Coordinates of C-alpha atoms and ligand atoms in Angstrom, one line a residue:
X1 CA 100.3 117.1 119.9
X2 CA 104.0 117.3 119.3
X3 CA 106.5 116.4 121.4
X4 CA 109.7 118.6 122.3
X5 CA 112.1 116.7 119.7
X6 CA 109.7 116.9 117.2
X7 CA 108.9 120.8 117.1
X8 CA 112.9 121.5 117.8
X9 CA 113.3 119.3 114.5
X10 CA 110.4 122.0 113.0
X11 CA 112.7 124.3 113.8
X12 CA 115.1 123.3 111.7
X13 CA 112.5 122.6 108.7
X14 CA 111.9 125.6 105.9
X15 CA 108.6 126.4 105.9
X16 CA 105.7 125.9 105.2
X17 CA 105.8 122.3 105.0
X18 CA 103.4 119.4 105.1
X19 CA 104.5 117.0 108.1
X20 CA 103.0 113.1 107.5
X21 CA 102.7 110.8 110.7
X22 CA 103.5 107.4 108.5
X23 CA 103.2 105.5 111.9
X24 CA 99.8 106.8 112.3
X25 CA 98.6 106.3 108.9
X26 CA 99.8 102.8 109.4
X27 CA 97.9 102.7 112.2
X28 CA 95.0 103.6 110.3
X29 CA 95.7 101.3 107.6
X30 CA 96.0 98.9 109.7
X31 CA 92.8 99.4 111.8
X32 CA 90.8 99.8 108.2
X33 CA 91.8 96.0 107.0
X34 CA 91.0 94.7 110.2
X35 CA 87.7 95.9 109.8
X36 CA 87.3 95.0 105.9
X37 CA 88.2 91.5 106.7
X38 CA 85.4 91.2 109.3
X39 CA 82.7 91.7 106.4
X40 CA 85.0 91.0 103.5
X41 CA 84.7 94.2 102.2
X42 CA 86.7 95.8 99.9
X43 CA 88.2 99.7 99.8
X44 CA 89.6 101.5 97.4
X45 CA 91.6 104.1 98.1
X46 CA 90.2 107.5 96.9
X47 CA 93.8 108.8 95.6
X48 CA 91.9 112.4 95.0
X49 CA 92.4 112.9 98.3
X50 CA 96.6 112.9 98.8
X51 CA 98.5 111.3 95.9
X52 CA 101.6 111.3 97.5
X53 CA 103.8 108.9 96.4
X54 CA 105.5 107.5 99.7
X55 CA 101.5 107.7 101.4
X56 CA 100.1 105.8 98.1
X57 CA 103.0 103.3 98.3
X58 CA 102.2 102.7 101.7
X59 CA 98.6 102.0 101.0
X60 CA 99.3 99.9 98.4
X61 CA 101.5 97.6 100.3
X62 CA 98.4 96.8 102.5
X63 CA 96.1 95.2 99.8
X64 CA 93.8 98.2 99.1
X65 CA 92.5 99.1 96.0
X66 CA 92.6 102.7 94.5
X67 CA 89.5 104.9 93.4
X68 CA 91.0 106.9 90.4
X69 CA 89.5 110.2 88.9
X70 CA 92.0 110.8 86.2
X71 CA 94.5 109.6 83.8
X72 CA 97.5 111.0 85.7
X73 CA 95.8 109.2 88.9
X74 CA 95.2 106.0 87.2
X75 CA 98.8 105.9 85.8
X76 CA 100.2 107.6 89.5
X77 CA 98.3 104.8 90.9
X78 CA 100.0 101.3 89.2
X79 CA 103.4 103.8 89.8
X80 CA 103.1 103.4 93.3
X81 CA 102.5 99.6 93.6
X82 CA 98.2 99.7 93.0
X83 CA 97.4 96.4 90.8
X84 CA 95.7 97.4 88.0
X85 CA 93.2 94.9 88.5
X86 CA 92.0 97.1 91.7
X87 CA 91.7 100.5 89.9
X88 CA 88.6 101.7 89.5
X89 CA 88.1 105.0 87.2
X90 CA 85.4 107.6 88.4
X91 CA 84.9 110.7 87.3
X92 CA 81.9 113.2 85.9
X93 CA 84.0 113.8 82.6
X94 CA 86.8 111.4 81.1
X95 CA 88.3 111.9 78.0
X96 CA 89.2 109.6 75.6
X97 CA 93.1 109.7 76.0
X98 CA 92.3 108.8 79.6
X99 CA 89.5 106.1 78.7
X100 CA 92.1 104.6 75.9
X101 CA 95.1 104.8 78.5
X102 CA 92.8 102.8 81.4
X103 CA 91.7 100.8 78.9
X104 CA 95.2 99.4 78.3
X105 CA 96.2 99.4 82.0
X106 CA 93.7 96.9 82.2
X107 CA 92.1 98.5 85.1
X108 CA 89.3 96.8 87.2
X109 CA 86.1 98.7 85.9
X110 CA 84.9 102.4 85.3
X111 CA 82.6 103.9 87.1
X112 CA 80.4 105.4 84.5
X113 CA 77.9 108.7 84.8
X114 CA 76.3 109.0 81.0
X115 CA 74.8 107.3 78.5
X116 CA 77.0 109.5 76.0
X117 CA 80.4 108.2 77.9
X118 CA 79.5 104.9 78.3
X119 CA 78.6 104.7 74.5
X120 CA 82.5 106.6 74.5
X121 CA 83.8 103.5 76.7
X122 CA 82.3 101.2 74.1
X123 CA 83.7 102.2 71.0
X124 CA 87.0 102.6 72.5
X125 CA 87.0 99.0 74.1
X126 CA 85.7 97.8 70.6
X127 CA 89.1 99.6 68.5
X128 CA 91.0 97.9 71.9
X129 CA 89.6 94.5 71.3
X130 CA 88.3 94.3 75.0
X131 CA 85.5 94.1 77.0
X132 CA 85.3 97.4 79.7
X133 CA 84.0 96.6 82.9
X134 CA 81.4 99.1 84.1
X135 CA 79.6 100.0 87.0
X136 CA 76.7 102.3 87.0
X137 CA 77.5 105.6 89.7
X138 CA 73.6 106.6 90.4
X139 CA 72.6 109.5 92.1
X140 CA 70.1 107.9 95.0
X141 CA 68.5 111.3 95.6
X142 CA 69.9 111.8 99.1
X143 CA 70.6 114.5 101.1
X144 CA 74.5 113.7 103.3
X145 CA 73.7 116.2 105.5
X146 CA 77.1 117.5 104.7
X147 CA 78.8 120.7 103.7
X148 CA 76.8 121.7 100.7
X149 CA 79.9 122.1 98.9
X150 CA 81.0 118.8 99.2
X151 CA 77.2 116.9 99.2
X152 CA 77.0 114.7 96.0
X153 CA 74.0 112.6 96.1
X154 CA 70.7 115.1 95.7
X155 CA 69.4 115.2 92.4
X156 CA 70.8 119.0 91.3
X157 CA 74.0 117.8 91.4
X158 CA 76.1 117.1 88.4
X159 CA 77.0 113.5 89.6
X160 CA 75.3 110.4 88.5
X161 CA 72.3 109.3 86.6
X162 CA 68.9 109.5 88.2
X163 CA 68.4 106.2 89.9
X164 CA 64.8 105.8 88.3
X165 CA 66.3 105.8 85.3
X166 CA 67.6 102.6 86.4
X167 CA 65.8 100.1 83.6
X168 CA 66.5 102.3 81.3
X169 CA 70.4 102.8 81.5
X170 CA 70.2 98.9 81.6
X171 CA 68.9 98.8 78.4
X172 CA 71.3 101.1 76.7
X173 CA 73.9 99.0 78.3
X174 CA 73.1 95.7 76.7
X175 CA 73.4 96.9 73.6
X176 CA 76.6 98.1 74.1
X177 CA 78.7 94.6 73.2
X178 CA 81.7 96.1 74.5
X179 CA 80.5 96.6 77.9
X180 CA 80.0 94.3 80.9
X181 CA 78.1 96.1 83.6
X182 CA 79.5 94.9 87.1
X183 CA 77.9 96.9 89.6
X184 CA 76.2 100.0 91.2
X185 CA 78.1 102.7 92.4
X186 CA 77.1 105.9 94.8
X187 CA 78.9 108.4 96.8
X188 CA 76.7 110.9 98.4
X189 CA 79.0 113.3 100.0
X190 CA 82.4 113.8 102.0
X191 CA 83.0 114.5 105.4
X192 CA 79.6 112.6 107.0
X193 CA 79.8 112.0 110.6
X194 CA 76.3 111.2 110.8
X195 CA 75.8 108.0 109.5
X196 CA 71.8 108.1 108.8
X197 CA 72.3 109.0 104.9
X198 CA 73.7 105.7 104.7
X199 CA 71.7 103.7 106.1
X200 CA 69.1 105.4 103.6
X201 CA 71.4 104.1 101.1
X202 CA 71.8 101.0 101.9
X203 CA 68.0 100.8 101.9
X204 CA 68.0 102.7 98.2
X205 CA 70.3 100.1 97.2
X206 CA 68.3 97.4 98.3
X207 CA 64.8 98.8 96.3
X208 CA 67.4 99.2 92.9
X209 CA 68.5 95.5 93.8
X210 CA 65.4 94.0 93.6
X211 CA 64.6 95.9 90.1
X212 CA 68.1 94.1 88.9
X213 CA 66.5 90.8 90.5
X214 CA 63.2 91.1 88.6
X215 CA 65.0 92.2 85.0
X216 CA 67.2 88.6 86.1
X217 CA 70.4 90.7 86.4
X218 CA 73.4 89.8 89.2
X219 CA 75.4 92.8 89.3
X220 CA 78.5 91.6 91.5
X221 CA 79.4 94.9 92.8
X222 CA 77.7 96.8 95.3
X223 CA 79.7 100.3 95.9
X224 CA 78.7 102.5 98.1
X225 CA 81.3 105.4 97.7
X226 CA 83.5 107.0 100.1
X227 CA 82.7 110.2 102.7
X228 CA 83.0 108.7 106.0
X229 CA 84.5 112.0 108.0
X230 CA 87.1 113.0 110.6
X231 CA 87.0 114.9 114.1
X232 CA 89.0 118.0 112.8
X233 CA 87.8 119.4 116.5
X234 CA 89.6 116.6 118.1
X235 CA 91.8 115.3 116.1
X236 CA 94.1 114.1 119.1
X237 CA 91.3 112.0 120.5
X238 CA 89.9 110.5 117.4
X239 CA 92.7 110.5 115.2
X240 CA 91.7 106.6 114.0
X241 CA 88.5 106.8 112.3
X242 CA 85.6 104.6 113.0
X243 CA 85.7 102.4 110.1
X244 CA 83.9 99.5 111.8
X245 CA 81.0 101.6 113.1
X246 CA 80.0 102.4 109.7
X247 CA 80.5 98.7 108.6
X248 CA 78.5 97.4 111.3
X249 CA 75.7 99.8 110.1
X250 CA 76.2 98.5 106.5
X251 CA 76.5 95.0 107.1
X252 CA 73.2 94.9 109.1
X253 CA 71.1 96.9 106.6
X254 CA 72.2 96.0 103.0
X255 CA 71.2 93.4 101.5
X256 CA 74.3 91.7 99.8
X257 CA 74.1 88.2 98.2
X258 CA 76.8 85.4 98.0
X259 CA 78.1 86.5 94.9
X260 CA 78.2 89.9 95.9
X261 CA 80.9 92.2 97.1
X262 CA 80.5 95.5 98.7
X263 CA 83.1 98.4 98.1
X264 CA 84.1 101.7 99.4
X265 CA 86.1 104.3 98.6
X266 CA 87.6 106.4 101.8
X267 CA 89.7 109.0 101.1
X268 CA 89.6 111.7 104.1
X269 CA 89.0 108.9 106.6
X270 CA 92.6 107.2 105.4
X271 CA 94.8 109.8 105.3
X272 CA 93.3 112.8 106.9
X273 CA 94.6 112.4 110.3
X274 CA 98.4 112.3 109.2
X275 CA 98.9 115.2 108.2
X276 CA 99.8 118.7 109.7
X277 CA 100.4 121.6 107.9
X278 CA 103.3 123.9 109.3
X279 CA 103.3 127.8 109.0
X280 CA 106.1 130.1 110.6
X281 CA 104.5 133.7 112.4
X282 CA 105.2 136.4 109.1
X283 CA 104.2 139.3 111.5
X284 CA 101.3 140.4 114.0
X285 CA 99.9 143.5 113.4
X286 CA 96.0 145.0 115.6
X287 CA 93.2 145.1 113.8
X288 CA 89.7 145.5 114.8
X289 CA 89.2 143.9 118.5
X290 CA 91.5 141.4 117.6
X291 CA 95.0 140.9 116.2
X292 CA 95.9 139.5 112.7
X293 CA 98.8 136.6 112.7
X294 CA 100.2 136.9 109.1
X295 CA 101.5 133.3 108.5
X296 CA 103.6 132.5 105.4
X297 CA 100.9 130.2 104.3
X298 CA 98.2 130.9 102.5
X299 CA 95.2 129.0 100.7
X300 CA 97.6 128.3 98.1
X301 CA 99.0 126.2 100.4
X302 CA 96.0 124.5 102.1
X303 CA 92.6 125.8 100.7
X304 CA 90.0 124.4 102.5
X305 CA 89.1 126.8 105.0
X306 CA 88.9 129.2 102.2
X307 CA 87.1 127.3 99.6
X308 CA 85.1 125.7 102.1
X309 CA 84.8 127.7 105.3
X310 CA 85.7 124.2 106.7
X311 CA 87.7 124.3 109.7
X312 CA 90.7 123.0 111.2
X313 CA 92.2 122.9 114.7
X314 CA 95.1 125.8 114.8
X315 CA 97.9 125.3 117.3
X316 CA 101.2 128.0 117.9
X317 CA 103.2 124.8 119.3
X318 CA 106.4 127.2 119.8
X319 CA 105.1 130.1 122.3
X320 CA 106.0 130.1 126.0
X321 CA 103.8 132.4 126.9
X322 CA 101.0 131.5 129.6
X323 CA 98.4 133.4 128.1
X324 CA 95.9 133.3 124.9
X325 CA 95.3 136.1 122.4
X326 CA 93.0 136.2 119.8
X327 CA 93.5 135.8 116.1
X328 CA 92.2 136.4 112.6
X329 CA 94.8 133.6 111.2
X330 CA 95.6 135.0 107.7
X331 CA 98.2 134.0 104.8
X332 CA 100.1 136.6 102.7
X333 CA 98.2 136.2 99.7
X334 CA 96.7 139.2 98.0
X335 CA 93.2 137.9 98.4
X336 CA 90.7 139.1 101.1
X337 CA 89.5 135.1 101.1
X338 CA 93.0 134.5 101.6
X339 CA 91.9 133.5 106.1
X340 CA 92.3 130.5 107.9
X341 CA 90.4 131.3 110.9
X342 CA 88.5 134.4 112.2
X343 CA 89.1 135.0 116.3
X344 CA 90.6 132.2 116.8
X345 CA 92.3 131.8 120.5
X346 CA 96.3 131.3 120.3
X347 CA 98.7 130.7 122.4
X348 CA 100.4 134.7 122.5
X349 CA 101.6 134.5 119.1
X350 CA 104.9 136.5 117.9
X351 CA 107.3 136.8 114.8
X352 CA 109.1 133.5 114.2
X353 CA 106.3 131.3 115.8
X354 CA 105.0 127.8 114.4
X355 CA 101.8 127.5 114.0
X356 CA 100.7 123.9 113.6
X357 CA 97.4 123.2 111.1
X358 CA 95.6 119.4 112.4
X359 CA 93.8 117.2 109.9
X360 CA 95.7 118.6 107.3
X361 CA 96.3 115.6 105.5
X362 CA 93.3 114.7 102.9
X363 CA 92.7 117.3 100.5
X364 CA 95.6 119.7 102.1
X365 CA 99.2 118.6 99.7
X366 CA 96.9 117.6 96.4
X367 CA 95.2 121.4 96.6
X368 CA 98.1 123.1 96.4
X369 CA 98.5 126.0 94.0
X370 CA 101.0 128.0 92.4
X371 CA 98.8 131.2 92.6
X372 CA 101.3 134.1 93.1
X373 CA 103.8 132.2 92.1
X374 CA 104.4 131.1 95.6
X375 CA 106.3 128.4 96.2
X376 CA 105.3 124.9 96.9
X377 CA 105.2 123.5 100.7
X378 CA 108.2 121.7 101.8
X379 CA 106.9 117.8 102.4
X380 CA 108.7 115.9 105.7
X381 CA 107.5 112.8 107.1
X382 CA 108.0 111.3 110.8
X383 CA 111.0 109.1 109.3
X384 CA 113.6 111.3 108.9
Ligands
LLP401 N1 84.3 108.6 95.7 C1 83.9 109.6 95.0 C2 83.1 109.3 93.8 C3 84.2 110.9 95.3 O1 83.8 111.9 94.6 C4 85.0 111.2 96.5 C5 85.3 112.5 96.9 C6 85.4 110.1 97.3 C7 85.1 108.8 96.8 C8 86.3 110.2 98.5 O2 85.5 110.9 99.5 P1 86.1 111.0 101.0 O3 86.2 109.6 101.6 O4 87.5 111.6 100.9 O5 85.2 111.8 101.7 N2 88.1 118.7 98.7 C9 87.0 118.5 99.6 C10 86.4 117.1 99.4 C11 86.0 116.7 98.0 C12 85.5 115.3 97.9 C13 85.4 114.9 96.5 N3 85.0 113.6 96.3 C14 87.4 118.8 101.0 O6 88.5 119.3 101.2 O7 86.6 118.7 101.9

């Protein structure tokens, strides 16, 4: 997927090193608000997924929001050009420093998953003087049909409040003076590239709707999380997502009013595409029916595979040779875990050879660790 120049320019790089395909992501970007302004949608940029601060800037300059799950995001976030009237904070467990430090940002409104937190939220506002916006992040009790790692939205998972607890939480939330509750908020899972769960969503969203109708509550915001996924198989061929397929799907089964606006939060699907992960060839040695390549990356440099078993699409984009060996693709760490891919077909792979990891770009970069005390990944983009 790279041309000549490029991988001679590799050649020159240190590595590892995270390569970004700016054009692409614009691209992406570009294709994304196209598709928002067909249904006036609105996306917030999941920074969890790559905070990079030439990639956030970028994403900024194009109108998007940013879905924040931290402090250090939050304030990362307005760094790179995010108003702070399009933040929204998420997040299972924020602490006060980083409730009191959105708070003054003046972001747009946290997304909120406890009675105990939102009561946290209120008492805080109330020593601010201000009014927090909140939104409600429910757990709708579906299954993403996702990696069961990354699935969010069944009911043993740690994220949201039981959506028939609904009434209830409403309650609480009026008498919390400090509080204005804005909306409903759901994300059942990451990576999805079937699109049934959300049309079941759409349609849970509905049902909770009409109990908001009923207690004479008009909750603006109707967020239905992020997850959309990526071809990591094909990443050549599909390397813009289908952000409009997914809209399409929305707009025709969610019931939205006039005074209500639907929001997403895409991550992966914005910035996966752009970006490759470069390894150089450590050594090759046999092992049993096939050979191991021994990169200088490890999962301290991009952990999914590990963490995950997910996969990515491996590429030696130096070799000559005609033929294919094949590969248990492993990093130097002292780990047994520490594997990219098991008998994975290469190009004949040597000592000195790139080997190019695809769809390296949401979750790769942010992950890093210092385990080992390896070094970090050099970062390079397609500008210079
Ligand atoms: N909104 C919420 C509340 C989330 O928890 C997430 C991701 C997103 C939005 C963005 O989801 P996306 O559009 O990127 O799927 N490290 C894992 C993925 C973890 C996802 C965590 N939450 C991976 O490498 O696959």
């Amino acid at each position: 997927m790279f041309n000549t120049d490029q991988i001679e320019k590799f050649k020159t790089f240190s590595t590892p090193f995270y390569y970004y395909d700016l054009d692409l992501l614009k691209k992406t970007l570009e294709t994304l608000k196209a598709s928002c302004d067909k249904y006036g949608f609105m996306v917030h940029y999941a920074v969890k997924a790559n905070a990079n601060k030439k990639i956030l800037s970028i994403i900024s300059s194009y109108g998007f929001g940013a879905d924040c799950v931290s402090g250090n995001e939050v304030k990362r976030a307005v760094e790179c050009g995010f108003d702070a009237q399009k933040i929204v904070f998420a997040g299972v467990g924020k602490s006060d420093k980083e409730i009191l430090s959105a708070l003054k940002l003046g972001i747009f409104c946290f997304n909120s998953e406890s009675l105990q937190e939102l009561e946290v939220i209120n008492s805080l506002a109330e020593k601010e003087n201000k009014i927090a916006q909140v939104a409600l992040r429910l757990n709708p009790g579906i299954d993403a049909h996702t990696n069961k790692k990354i699935n969010t939205g069944l009911s043993d998972s740690k994220f949201g409040i039981d959506f028939n607890k609904l009434e209830e939480i409403i309650a609480f939330v009026q008498g919390l003076k400090n509080l204005k509750l804005i909306g409903l908020h759901f994300h059942i899972g990451s990576q999805i590239l079937d699109l049934e769960p959300y049309k079941l969503l759409c349609e849970r969203s509905n049902e909770l709707q009409k109990k908001l109708s009923n207690l004479g509550l008009n909750l603006e915001v109707i967020n239905l999380g992020g997850g959309l996924g990526i071809d990591y198989y094909k990443p050549e061929k599909n390397s813009v997502p289908d952000f409009e397929k997914l809209f399409d799907l929305v707009h025709s089964n969610l019931n939205v009013k006039d005074f209500q606006k639907v929001h997403f939060e895409f991550g992966r699907s914005i910035v996966g595409q752009c970006g490759t992960l470069v390894s150089k060839v450590l050594y090759t040695k046999p092992g049993e029916g096939v050979d191991f390549a021994i990169l200088d990356a490890g999962f301290t440099d991009l952990i999914r595979p590990a963490l995950y078993g997910a996969y990515h699409k491996i590429e030696n984009i130096t070799s000559q040779a005609l033929e294919n060996g094949v590969y248990d693709v492993v990093g130097p760490i002292c780990e047994s875990t520490d594997v990219f891919a098991k008998a994975r077909s290469l190009k004949k792979t040597k000592r000195g050879d790139l080997i190019a990891f695809y769809s390296a770009g949401a979750y790769g970069e942010i992950m890093v660790s210092g385990y080992n005390l390896r070094d970090f990944p050099e970062i390079y983009y397609s500008e210079n």
